[in-house]
Coordinates of C-alpha atoms and ligand atoms in Angstrom, one line a residue:
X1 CA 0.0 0.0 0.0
X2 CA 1.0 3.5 -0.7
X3 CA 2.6 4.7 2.5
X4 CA 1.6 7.8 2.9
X5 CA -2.0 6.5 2.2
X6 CA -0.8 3.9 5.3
X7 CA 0.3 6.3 7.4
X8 CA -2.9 8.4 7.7
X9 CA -4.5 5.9 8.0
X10 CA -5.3 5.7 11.9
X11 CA -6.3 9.8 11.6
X12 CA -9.6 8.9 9.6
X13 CA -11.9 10.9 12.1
X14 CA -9.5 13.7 11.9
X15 CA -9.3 17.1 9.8
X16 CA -6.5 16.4 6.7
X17 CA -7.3 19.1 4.3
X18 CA -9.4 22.4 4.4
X19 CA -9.8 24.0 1.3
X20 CA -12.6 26.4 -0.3
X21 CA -13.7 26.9 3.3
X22 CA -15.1 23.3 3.5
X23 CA -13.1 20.6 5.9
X24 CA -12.4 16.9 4.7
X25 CA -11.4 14.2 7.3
X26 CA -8.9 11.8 6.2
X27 CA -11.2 8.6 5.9
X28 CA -12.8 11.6 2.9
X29 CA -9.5 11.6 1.5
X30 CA -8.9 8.0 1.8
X31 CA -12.5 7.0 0.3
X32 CA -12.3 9.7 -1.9
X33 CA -8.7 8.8 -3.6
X34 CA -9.8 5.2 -3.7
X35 CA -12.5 6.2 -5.8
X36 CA -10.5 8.3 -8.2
X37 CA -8.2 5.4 -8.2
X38 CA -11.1 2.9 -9.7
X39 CA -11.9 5.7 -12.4
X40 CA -8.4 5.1 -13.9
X41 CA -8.7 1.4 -13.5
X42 CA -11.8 0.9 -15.8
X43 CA -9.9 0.1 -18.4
X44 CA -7.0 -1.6 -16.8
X45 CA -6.1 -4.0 -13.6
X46 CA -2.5 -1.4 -13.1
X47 CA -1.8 1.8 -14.3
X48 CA 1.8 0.1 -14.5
X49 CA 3.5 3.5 -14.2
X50 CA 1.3 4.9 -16.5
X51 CA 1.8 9.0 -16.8
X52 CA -1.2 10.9 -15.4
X53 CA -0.8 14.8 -16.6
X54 CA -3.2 16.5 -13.8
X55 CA -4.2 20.4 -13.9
X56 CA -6.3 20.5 -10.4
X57 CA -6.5 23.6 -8.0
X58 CA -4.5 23.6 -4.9
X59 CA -6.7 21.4 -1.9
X60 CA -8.7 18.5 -1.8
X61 CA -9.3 17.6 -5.6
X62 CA -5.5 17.9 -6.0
X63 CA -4.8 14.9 -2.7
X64 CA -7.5 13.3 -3.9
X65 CA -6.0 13.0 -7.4
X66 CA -2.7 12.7 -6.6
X67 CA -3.1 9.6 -4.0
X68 CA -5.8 8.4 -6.6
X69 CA -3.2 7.7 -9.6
X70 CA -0.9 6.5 -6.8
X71 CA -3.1 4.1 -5.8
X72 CA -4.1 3.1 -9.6
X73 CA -0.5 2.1 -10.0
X74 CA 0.3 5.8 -12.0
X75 CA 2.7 8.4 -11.7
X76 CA 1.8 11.4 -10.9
X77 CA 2.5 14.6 -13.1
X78 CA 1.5 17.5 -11.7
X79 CA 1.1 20.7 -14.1
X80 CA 1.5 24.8 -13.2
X81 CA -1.7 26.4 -13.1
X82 CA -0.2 29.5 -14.8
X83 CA 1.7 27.8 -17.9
X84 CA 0.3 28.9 -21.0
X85 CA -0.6 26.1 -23.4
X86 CA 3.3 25.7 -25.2
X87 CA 4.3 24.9 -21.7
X88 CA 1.9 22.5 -20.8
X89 CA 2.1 20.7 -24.1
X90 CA 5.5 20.7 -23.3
X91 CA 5.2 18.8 -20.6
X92 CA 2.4 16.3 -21.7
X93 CA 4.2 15.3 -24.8
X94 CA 7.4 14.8 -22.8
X95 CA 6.1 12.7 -20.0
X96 CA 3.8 10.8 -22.3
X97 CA 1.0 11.4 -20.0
X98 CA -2.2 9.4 -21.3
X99 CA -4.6 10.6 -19.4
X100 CA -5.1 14.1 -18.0
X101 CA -7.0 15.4 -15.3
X102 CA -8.5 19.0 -14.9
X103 CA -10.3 20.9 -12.7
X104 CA -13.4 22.2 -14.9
X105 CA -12.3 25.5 -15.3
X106 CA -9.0 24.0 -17.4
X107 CA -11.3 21.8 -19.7
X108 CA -11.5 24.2 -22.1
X109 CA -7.5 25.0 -22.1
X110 CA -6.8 21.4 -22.3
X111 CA -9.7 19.8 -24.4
X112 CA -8.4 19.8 -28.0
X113 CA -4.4 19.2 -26.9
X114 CA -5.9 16.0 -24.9
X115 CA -7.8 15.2 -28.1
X116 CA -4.9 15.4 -30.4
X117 CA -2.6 13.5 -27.8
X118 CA -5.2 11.0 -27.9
X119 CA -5.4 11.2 -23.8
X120 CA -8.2 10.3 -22.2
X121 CA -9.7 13.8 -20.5
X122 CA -11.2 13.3 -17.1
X123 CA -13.0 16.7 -15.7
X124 CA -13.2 16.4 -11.7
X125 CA -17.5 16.9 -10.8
X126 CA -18.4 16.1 -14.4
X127 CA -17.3 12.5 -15.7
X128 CA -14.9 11.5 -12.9
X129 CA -17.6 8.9 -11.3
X130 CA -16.2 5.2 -11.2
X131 CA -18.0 2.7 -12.8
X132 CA -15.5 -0.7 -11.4
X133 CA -15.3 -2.0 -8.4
X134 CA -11.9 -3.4 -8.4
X135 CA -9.0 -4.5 -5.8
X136 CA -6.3 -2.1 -5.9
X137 CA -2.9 -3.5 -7.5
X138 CA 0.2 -3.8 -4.9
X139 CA 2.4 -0.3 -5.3
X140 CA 6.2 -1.4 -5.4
X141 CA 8.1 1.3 -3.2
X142 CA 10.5 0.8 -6.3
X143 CA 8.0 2.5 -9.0
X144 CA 8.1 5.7 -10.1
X145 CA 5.7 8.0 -8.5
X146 CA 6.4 11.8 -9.2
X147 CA 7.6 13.6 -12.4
X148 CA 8.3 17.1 -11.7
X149 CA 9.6 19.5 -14.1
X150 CA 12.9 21.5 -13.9
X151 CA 15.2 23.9 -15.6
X152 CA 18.6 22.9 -15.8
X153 CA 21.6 23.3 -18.2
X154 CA 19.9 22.2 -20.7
X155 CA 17.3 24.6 -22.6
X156 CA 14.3 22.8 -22.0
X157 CA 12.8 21.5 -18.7
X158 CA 13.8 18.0 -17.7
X159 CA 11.4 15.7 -15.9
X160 CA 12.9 14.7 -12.6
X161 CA 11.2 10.9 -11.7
X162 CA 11.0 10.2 -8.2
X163 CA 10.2 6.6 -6.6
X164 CA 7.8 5.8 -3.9
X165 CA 11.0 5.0 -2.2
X166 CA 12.5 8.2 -3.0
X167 CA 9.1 10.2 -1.3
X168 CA 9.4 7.9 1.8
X169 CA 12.2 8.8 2.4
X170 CA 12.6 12.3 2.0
X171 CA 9.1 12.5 3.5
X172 CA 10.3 10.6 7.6
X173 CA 13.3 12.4 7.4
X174 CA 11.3 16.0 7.5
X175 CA 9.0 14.2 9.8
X176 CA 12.0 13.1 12.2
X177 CA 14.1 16.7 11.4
X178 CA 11.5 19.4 12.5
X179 CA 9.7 17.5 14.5
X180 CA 6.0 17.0 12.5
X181 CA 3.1 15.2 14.3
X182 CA -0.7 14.7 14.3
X183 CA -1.1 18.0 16.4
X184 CA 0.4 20.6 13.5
X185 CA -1.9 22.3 10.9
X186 CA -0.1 24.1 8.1
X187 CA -1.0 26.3 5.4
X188 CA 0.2 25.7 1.5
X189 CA 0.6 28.5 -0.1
X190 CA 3.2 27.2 -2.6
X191 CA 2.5 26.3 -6.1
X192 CA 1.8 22.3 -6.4
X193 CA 4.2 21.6 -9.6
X194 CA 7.3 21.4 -6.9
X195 CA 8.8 19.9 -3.9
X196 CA 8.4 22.5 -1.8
X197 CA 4.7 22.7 -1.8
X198 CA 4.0 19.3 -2.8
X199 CA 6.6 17.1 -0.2
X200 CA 7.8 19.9 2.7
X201 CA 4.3 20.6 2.9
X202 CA 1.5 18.8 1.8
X203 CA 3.0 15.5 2.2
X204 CA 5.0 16.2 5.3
X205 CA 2.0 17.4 7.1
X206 CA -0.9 14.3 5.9
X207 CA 1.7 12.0 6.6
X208 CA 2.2 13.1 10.0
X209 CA -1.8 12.7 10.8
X210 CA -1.7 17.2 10.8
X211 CA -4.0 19.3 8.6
X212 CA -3.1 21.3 5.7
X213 CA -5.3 24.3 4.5
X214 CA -5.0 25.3 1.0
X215 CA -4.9 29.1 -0.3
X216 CA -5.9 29.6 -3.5
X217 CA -3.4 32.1 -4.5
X218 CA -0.8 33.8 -2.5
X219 CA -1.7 37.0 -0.4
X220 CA -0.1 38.4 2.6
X221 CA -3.3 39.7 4.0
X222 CA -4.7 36.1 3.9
X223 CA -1.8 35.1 5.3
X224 CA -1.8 37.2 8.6
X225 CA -5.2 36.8 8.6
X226 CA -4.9 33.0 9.2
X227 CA -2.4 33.0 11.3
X228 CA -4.4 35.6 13.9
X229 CA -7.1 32.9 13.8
X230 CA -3.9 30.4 15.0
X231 CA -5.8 27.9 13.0
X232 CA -1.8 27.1 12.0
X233 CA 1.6 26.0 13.7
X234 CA 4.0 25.6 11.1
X235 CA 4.7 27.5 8.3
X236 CA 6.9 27.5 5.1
X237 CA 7.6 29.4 2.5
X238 CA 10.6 31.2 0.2
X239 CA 12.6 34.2 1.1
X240 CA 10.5 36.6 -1.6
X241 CA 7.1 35.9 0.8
X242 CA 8.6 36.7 3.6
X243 CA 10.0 40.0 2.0
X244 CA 6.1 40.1 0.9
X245 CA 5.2 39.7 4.6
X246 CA 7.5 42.0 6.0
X247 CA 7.0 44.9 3.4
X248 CA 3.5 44.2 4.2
X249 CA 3.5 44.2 8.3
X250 CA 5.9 47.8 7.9
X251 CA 2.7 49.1 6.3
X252 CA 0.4 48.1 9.2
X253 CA -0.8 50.5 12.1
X254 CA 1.3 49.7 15.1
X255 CA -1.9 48.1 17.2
X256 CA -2.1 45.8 14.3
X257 CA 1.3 45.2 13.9
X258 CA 1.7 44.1 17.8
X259 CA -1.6 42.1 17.2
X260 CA -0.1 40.3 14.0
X261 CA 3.3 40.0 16.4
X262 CA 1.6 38.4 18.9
X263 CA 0.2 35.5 16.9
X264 CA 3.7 34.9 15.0
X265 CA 5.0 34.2 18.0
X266 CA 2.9 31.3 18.7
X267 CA 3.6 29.0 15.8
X268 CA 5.6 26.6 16.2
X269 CA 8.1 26.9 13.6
X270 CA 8.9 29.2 10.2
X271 CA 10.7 27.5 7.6
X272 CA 12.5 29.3 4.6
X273 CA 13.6 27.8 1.5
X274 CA 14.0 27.4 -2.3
X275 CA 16.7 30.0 -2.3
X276 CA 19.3 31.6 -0.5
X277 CA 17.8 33.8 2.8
X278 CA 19.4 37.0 3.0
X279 CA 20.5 37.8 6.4
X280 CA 18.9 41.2 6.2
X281 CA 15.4 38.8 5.4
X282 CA 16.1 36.8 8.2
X283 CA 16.9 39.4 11.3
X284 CA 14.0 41.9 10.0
X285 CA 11.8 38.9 10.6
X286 CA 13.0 38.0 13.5
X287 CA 12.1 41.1 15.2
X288 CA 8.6 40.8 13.3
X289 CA 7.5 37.7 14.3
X290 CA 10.3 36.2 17.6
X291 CA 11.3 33.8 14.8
X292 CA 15.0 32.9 14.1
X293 CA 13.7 31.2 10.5
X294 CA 15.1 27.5 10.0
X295 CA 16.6 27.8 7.0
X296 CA 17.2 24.5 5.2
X297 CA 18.4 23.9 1.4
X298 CA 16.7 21.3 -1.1
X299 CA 16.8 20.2 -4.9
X300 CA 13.8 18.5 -6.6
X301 CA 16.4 15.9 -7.8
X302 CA 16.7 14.9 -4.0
X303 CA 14.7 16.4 -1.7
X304 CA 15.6 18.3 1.4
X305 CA 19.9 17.7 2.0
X306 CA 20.9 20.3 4.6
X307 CA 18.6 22.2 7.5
X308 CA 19.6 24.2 10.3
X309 CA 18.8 22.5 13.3
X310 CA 15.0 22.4 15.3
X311 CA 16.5 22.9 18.6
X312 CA 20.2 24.0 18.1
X313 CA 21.8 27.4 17.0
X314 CA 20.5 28.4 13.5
X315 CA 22.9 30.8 12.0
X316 CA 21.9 33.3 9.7
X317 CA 23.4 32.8 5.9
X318 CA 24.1 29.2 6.9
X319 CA 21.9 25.6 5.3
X320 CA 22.9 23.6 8.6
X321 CA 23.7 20.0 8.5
X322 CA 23.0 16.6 7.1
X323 CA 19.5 15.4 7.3
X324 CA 18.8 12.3 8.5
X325 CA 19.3 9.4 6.0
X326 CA 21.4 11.7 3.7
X327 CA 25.1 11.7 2.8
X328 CA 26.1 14.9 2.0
X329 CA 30.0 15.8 1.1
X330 CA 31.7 18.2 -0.8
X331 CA 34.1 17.5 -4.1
X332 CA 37.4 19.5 -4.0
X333 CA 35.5 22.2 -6.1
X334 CA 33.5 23.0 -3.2
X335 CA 30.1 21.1 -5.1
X336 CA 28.1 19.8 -2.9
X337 CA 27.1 15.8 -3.5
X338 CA 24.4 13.9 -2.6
X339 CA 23.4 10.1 -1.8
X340 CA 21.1 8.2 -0.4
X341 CA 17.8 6.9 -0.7
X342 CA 16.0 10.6 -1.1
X343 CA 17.8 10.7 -4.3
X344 CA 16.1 10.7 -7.5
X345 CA 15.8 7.7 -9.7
X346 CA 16.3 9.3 -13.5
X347 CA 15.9 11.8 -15.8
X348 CA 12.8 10.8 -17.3
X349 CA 13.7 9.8 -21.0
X350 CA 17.1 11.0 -20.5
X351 CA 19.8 8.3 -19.8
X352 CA 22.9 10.3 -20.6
X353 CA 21.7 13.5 -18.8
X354 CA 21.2 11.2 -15.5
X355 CA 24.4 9.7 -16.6
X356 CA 26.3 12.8 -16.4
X357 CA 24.7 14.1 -13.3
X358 CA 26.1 11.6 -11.0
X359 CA 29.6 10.6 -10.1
X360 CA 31.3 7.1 -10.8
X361 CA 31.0 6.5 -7.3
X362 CA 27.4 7.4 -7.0
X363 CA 26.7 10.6 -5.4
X364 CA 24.4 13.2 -7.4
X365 CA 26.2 16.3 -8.1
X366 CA 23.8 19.5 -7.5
X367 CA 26.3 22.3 -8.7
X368 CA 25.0 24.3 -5.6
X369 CA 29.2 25.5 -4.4
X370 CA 29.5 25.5 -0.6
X371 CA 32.1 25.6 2.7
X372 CA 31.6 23.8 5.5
X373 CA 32.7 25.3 8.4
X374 CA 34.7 23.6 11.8
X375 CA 31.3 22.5 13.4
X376 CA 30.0 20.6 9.8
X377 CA 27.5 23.3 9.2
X378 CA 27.0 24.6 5.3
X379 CA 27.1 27.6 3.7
X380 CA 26.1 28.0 0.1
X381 CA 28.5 30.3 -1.9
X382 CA 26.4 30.1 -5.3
X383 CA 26.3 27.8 -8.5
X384 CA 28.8 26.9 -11.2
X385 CA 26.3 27.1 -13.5
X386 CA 25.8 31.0 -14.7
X387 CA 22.9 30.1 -16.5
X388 CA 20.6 28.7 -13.9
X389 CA 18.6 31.8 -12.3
X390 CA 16.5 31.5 -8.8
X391 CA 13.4 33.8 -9.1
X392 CA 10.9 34.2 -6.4
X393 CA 12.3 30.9 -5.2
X394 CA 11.5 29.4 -9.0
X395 CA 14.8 27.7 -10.6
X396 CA 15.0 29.0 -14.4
X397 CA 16.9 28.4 -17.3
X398 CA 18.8 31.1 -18.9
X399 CA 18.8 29.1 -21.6
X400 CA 15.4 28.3 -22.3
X401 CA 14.5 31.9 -22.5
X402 CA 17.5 32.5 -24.9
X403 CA 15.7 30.1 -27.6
X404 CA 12.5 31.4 -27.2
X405 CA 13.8 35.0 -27.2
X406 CA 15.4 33.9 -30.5
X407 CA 12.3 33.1 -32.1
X408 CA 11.4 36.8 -32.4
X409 CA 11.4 38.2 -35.2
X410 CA 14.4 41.3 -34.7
X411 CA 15.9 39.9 -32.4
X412 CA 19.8 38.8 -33.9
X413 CA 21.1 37.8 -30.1
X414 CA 20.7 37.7 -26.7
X415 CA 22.2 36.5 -23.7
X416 CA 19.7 36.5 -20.7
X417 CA 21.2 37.1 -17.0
X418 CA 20.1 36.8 -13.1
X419 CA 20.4 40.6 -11.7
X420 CA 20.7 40.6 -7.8
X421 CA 17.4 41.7 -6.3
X422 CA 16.3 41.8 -2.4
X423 CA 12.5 40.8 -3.3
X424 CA 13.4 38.2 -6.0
X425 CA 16.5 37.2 -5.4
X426 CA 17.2 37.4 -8.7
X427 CA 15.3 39.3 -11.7
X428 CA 15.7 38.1 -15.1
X429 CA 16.8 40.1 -17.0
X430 CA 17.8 40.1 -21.1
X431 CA 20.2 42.0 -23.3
X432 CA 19.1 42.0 -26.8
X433 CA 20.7 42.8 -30.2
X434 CA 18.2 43.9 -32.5
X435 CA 18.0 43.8 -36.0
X436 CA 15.4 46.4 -36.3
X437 CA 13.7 48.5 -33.8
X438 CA 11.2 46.0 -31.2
X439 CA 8.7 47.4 -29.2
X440 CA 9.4 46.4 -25.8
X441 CA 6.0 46.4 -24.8
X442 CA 4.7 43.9 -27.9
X443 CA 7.6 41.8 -27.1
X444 CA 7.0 41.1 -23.2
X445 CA 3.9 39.9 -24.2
X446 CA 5.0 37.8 -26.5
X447 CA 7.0 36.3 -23.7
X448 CA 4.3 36.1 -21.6
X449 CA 2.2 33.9 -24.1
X450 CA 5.1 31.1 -24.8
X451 CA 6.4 31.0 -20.7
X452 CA 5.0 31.5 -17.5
X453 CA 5.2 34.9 -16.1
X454 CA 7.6 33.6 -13.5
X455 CA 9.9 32.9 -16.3
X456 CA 9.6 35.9 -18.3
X457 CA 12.4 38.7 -18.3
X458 CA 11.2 41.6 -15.9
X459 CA 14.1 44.1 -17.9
X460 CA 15.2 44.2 -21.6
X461 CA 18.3 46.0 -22.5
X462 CA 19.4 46.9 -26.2
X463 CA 23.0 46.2 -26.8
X464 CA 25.2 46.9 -30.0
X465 CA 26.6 43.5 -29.2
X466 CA 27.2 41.1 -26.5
X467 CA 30.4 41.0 -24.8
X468 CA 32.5 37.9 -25.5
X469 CA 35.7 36.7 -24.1
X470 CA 38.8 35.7 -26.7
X471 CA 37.1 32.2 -27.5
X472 CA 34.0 33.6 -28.7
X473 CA 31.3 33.0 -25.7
X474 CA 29.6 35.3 -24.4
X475 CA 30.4 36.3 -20.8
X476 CA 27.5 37.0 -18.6
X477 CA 29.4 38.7 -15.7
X478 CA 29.9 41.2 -18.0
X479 CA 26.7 41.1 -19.4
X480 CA 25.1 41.4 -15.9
X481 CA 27.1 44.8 -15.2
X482 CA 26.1 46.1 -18.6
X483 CA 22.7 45.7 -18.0
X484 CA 22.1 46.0 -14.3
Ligands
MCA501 C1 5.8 37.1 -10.6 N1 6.1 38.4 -10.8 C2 7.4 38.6 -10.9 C3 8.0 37.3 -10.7 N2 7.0 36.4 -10.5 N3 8.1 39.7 -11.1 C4 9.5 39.5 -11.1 N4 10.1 38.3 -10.9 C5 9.4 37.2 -10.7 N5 10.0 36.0 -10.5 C6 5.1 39.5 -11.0 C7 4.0 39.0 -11.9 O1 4.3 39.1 -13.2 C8 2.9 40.0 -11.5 O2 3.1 41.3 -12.0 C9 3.1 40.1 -10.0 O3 4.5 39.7 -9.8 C10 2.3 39.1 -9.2 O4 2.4 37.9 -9.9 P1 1.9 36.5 -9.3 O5 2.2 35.4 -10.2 O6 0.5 36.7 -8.8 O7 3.0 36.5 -8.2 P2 2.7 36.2 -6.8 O8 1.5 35.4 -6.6 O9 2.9 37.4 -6.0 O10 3.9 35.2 -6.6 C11 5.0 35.4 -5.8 C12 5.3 34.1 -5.2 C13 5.6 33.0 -6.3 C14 4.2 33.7 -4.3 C15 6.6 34.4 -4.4 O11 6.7 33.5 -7.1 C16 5.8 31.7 -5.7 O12 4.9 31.0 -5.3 N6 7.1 31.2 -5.6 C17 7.4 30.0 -5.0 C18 8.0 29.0 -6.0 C19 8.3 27.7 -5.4 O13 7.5 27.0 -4.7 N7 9.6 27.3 -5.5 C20 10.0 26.0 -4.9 C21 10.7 25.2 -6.0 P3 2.2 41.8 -13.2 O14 0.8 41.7 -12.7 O15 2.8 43.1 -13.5 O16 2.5 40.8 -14.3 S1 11.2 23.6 -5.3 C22 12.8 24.0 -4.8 O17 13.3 25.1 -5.1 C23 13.6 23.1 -4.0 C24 13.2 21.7 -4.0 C25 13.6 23.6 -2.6 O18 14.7 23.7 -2.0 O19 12.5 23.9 -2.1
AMP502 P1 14.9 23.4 -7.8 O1 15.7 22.9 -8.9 O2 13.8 24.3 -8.2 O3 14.5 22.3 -6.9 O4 15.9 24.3 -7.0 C1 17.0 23.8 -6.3 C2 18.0 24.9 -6.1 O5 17.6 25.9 -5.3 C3 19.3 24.4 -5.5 O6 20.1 23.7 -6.4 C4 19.9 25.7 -4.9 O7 20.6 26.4 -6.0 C5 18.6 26.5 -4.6 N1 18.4 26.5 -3.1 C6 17.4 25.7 -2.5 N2 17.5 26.1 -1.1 C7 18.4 27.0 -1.0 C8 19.0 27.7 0.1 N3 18.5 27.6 1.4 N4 20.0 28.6 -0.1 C9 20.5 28.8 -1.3 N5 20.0 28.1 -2.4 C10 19.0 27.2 -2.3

């Protein structure tokens, strides 16, 4: 049996999920996923891995979806509720999903792609009643179980397939780390297309026997307001919301402020990650809300690797230590490398790129560059990899918005570029070489229909020409101080 599904199991009269203002016990979620689970077996005794492409608003369609495709035998492939329709063919056609799932108000976005995949279309409230009665086949922890999409070094997204293994186990050790249990309730207000809001959050939290409420989309009002009705414990998020939040407190009259204070300090514990926290982030908040933020650092190709500790010092700029159940060291570049059994099985479709990302002895190589200092702890000093930007906690590729850019018509080059910012992180940002005059405005939306808006470049600059070193290749330090 699916663990997680296992694990809840003994909370059945309990609150798992509240979402649209309505509350759904666990035995809900556990009849309700079964259900979904005989849908997809009407035609079939095992999904066998089967890809299941699934467009469903953040709360309890989305558990009740994703548990149901576990439970059929599937892997789940969760989609961004903001990609416009190259993106999510993109990721359809690459994952070979046969059957997609939508929440109603995506039929309409989805309907003729699913027709000309030839995927079966299943709309949650409209045909998503089971017709079979059948017994559920026995989930290997070996199976794959998640795709999720990431930029890399390559230009297009690669789909990262993790086991049920692989979830397990990044799963108890977040459990055993910061200390989860039946008496926590959450809030995700994290996009449901990555491990942060999918695994640190909503799995961490069912699989504990807690409750997760669901926000529709993110807003800092909704977010103090929630946590002055202390309906919430533990909360997680990247460094941009917290700049949100505190940009947003500042603004507050001082009786609210001290009210908002005053309820902050009662949760249990703030998380931040995704991104590096800057230390300026981290001690504003702290006078905020009493919270020294635990600040841990993660991939989607492995989990959470380092945290700061849930009882011990946390020091500010620092990722902490080991987690437990994962190896971490670091190569005499400074790269941090990863094994164990949180580690991802493959590159889905892509046998040299998983190839290349792991050493000859084994250990995934994240090119995240770090120290460690005389006590163990970590420190990330960057990436070696100038092309990968971190946006509002989002990894991009520098190169996939170079292709598309290049599809303009105008456009001769371009070389797109992170520049340092405290809300983002990083912007992204592009120098162009035009071969005609382009209307900046006409060309941003462009953008915006071929990428999310996460993705999109927030500045364009026109050069004469890129700079290049002696060899030829462009040279994006340079590029970043031309433009910044
Ligand atoms: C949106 N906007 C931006 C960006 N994103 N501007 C500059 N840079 C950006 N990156 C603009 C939009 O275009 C819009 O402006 C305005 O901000 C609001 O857009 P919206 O999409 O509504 O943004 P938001 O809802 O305010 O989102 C901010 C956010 C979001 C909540 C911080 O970016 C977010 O959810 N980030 C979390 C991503 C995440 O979960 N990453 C984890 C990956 P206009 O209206 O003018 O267009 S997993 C991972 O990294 C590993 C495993 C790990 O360690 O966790
Ligand atoms: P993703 O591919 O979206 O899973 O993003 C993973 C990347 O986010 C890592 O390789 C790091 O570069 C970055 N990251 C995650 N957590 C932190 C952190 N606490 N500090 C700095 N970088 C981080």
């Amino acid at each position: 049996m699916i663990q997680i599904f296992n694990k809840s199991l003994p909370f059945s009269g309990k609150t798992a999920i509240i979402s649209n203002g309505k509350s759904y016990s666990y035995a809900a979620l556990h009849q309700a996923s079964a259900n979904f689970a005989q849908l997809l077996l009407e035609e079939t005794d095992d999904l066998a891995e089967g890809r299941v492409a699934f467009m469903v608003n953040p709360g309890f369609d989305y558990v009740r979806v994703q548990w149901g495709i576990w439970q059929a035998g599937g892997i789940v492939v969760p989609l961004c509720l903001s990609y416009p329709l190259p993106s999510l063919r993109y990721t359809i056609e690459n994952s070979g999903a046969s059957v997609i799932v939508v929440s109603p108000e995506f039929e309409e976005t989805l309907k003729d792609l699913a027709d000309e995949l030839a995927c079966r279309l299943v709309v949650l409230g409209k045909n998503d009643q089971a017709k079979t009665l059948k017994a559920l086949p026995e989930i290997d922890d070996a199976r794959g179980a998640m795709i999720l999409y990431t930029s890399g070094t390559t230009n297009l997204p690669k789909g990262v397939v993790s086991t049920h293994a692989n979830l397990n186990a990044q799963i108890s050790s977040l459990i055993e780390a910061w200390k989860w249990s039946s008496d926590d309730s959450t809030v995700c207000v994290l996009p449901l297309h990555h491990v942060h809001g999918v695994v640190n959050v909503v799995s961490c939290s069912l699989w504990a026997g807690a409750s997760c409420e669901f926000m529709p989309n993110f807003s800092e009002k909704a977010i103090f307001d929630l946590i002055e009705s202390q309906r919430i414990n533990v909360f997680m998020a990247v460094p941009t919301i917290y700049f949100k939040l505190i940009t947003y407190w500042e603004a507050l009259p001082k009786v609210e402020q001290n009210a908002a204070t005053n309820s902050l300090a009662k949760l249990r514990l703030m998380i931040s990650g995704s991104a590096a926290l800057p230390v300026s982030v981290m001690e504003r908040w702290k006078n905020i809300s009493t919270h020294l933020l635990l600040e841990r650092y993660g991939m989607t190709e492995i989990g959470m690797a380092l945290s700061n500790p849930y009882d011990g010092p946390r020091v500010a700029g620092h990722v902490g230590y080991p987690l437990p159940g994962v190896s971490v060291r670091l190569s005499d570049e400074g790269e941090i490398q990863v094994k164990g059994a949180t580690v991802f099985k493959e590159y889905w479709n892509k046998p040299e790129s998983t190839a290349e990302s792991f050493t000859a002895d084994g250990w995934f190589m994240t090119g995240d560059i770090a120290t460690i200092d005389e006590l163990g702890g970590y420190r990330i000093l960057g990436r070696n990899s100038v092309d990968i930007i971190k946006s509002g906690g989002y990894k991009i590729s520098a190169l996939e918005i170079e292709e598309v850019l290049r599809q303009y018509p105008g456009i001769a080059d371009c070389s797109v570029v992170g520049l340092p910012n405290d809300e983002w992180g990083e912007l992204v940002a592009a120098a162009i070489v035009t071969k005609n005059q382009i209307d900046d405005k006409a060309l941003h939306a462009w953008m915006r229909e071929q990428m999310p808006a996460y993705k999109t470049p927030r500045k364009y600059v026109i050069l004469a020409d890129l700079p290049r070193n002696a060899m030829g290749k462009v040279t994006k330090k340079d590029v970043v101080h031309l433009i910044q």
